[in-house]
């Protein structure tokens, strides 16, 4: 009975890890995009800076 409980707990923990992979990757990609926007804003023509964030 204790072994089943431990196995179930382990399966749930793995499920939680799997469930967080896509949202975590999405946040990482958004962060990367913001870094690129910041770099582009520095290089862009001042009249076009508002377009960088779009």
Backbone as JSON Lines, residues from 0, in Angstrom:
{"i":0,"aa":"X","n":[0.82,-1.2,0.0],"ca":[0.0,0.0,0.0],"c":[0.87,1.27,0.0]}
{"i":1,"aa":"X","n":[1.89,1.28,0.82],"ca":[2.8,2.42,0.87],"c":[3.56,2.56,-0.45]}
{"i":2,"aa":"X","n":[3.92,1.43,-1.05],"ca":[4.62,1.46,-2.34],"c":[3.73,2.06,-3.43]}
{"i":3,"aa":"X","n":[2.45,1.72,-3.4],"ca":[1.51,2.28,-4.38],"c":[1.38,3.79,-4.19]}
{"i":4,"aa":"X","n":[1.32,4.21,-2.95],"ca":[1.2,5.63,-2.66],"c":[2.44,6.39,-3.15]}
{"i":5,"aa":"X","n":[3.61,5.83,-2.9],"ca":[4.85,6.46,-3.35],"c":[4.92,6.5,-4.88]}
{"i":6,"aa":"X","n":[4.48,5.43,-5.52],"ca":[4.49,5.38,-6.98],"c":[3.52,6.42,-7.55]}
{"i":7,"aa":"X","n":[2.35,6.52,-6.94],"ca":[1.36,7.51,-7.38],"c":[1.9,8.93,-7.2]}
{"i":8,"aa":"X","n":[2.56,9.17,-6.07],"ca":[3.14,10.49,-5.81],"c":[4.21,10.84,-6.84]}
{"i":9,"aa":"X","n":[5.04,9.85,-7.17],"ca":[6.08,10.07,-8.17],"c":[5.47,10.38,-9.53]}
{"i":10,"aa":"X","n":[4.41,9.66,-9.89],"ca":[3.74,9.89,-11.17],"c":[3.13,11.29,-11.21]}
{"i":11,"aa":"X","n":[2.56,11.73,-10.1],"ca":[1.99,13.07,-10.06],"c":[3.07,14.14,-10.2]}
{"i":12,"aa":"X","n":[4.19,13.95,-9.55],"ca":[5.29,14.9,-9.67],"c":[5.8,14.99,-11.1]}
{"i":13,"aa":"X","n":[5.91,13.86,-11.76],"ca":[6.33,13.86,-13.16],"c":[5.3,14.57,-14.03]}
{"i":14,"aa":"X","n":[4.03,14.36,-13.71],"ca":[2.96,15.05,-14.44],"c":[3.06,16.56,-14.29]}
{"i":15,"aa":"X","n":[3.36,17.01,-13.07],"ca":[3.52,18.44,-12.83],"c":[4.68,19.0,-13.64]}
{"i":16,"aa":"X","n":[5.78,18.27,-13.67],"ca":[6.95,18.72,-14.44],"c":[6.6,18.84,-15.92]}
{"i":17,"aa":"X","n":[5.92,17.83,-16.43],"ca":[5.52,17.83,-17.84],"c":[4.58,18.99,-18.13]}
{"i":18,"aa":"X","n":[3.65,19.23,-17.22],"ca":[2.65,20.29,-17.42],"c":[3.27,21.68,-17.42]}
{"i":19,"aa":"X","n":[4.42,21.84,-16.81],"ca":[5.04,23.17,-16.75],"c":[6.02,23.43,-17.89]}
{"i":20,"aa":"X","n":[6.36,22.43,-18.66],"ca":[7.37,22.61,-19.72],"c":[6.95,23.63,-20.77]}
{"i":21,"aa":"X","n":[5.73,23.5,-21.29],"ca":[5.3,24.41,-22.36],"c":[5.17,25.84,-21.85]}
{"i":22,"aa":"X","n":[4.49,26.08,-20.72],"ca":[4.44,27.47,-20.23],"c":[5.83,28.05,-19.94]}
{"i":23,"aa":"X","n":[6.71,27.26,-19.39],"ca":[8.06,27.74,-19.1],"c":[8.78,28.1,-20.39]}
{"i":24,"aa":"X","n":[8.68,27.26,-21.39],"ca":[9.33,27.54,-22.67],"c":[8.75,28.8,-23.31]}
{"i":25,"aa":"X","n":[7.44,28.97,-23.18],"ca":[6.79,30.17,-23.72],"c":[7.35,31.43,-23.07]}
{"i":26,"aa":"X","n":[7.5,31.4,-21.76],"ca":[8.06,32.54,-21.04],"c":[9.5,32.8,-21.47]}
{"i":27,"aa":"X","n":[10.27,31.74,-21.65],"ca":[11.66,31.91,-22.1],"c":[11.73,32.57,-23.47]}
{"i":28,"aa":"X","n":[10.86,32.13,-24.38],"ca":[10.84,32.71,-25.72],"c":[10.39,34.17,-25.7]}
{"i":29,"aa":"X","n":[9.42,34.48,-24.84],"ca":[8.98,35.87,-24.7],"c":[10.11,36.75,-24.18]}
{"i":30,"aa":"X","n":[10.84,36.24,-23.21],"ca":[11.98,36.98,-22.67],"c":[13.0,37.25,-23.78]}
{"i":31,"aa":"X","n":[13.29,36.22,-24.57],"ca":[14.24,36.38,-25.66],"c":[13.76,37.42,-26.67]}
{"i":32,"aa":"X","n":[12.46,37.41,-26.95],"ca":[11.9,38.39,-27.88],"c":[12.03,39.81,-27.33]}
{"i":33,"aa":"X","n":[11.81,39.97,-26.03],"ca":[11.96,41.3,-25.42],"c":[13.4,41.79,-25.48]}
{"i":34,"aa":"X","n":[14.34,40.89,-25.29],"ca":[15.75,41.26,-25.39],"c":[16.05,41.75,-26.81]}
{"i":35,"aa":"X","n":[15.54,41.03,-27.8],"ca":[15.75,41.45,-29.19],"c":[15.1,42.8,-29.47]}
{"i":36,"aa":"X","n":[13.91,43.02,-28.92],"ca":[13.24,44.31,-29.11],"c":[14.07,45.44,-28.53]}
{"i":37,"aa":"X","n":[14.64,45.2,-27.36],"ca":[15.47,46.24,-26.73],"c":[16.68,46.55,-27.61]}
{"i":38,"aa":"X","n":[17.31,45.51,-28.14],"ca":[18.47,45.7,-29.01],"c":[18.08,46.45,-30.28]}
{"i":39,"aa":"X","n":[16.93,46.08,-30.84],"ca":[16.47,46.73,-32.06],"c":[16.11,48.19,-31.81]}
{"i":40,"aa":"X","n":[15.55,48.48,-30.64],"ca":[15.17,49.86,-30.32],"c":[16.39,50.77,-30.29]}
{"i":41,"aa":"X","n":[17.5,50.24,-29.84],"ca":[18.73,51.03,-29.79],"c":[19.24,51.32,-31.2]}
{"i":42,"aa":"X","n":[19.08,50.36,-32.09],"ca":[19.6,50.5,-33.45],"c":[18.63,51.18,-34.41]}
{"i":43,"aa":"X","n":[17.36,51.22,-34.05],"ca":[16.33,51.69,-34.98],"c":[16.31,53.21,-35.1]}
{"i":44,"aa":"X","n":[15.76,53.64,-36.2],"ca":[15.51,55.06,-36.42],"c":[14.53,55.52,-35.33]}
{"i":45,"aa":"X","n":[14.78,56.63,-34.68],"ca":[13.9,57.09,-33.59],"c":[12.43,57.2,-33.99]}
{"i":46,"aa":"X","n":[12.15,57.48,-35.23],"ca":[10.76,57.59,-35.68],"c":[10.09,56.22,-35.8]}
{"i":47,"aa":"X","n":[10.88,55.16,-35.79],"ca":[10.33,53.81,-35.95],"c":[10.34,53.01,-34.65]}
{"i":48,"aa":"X","n":[10.82,53.59,-33.57],"ca":[10.97,52.85,-32.32],"c":[9.64,52.27,-31.84]}
{"i":49,"aa":"X","n":[8.55,53.0,-32.01],"ca":[7.26,52.48,-31.55],"c":[6.87,51.21,-32.3]}
{"i":50,"aa":"X","n":[7.34,51.05,-33.53],"ca":[7.05,49.84,-34.31],"c":[7.79,48.63,-33.78]}
{"i":51,"aa":"X","n":[8.9,48.83,-33.1],"ca":[9.7,47.71,-32.59],"c":[8.9,46.91,-31.57]}
{"i":52,"aa":"X","n":[8.14,47.58,-30.74],"ca":[7.36,46.89,-29.71],"c":[6.09,46.27,-30.23]}
{"i":53,"aa":"X","n":[5.73,46.54,-31.46],"ca":[4.48,46.0,-32.02],"c":[4.61,44.56,-32.41]}
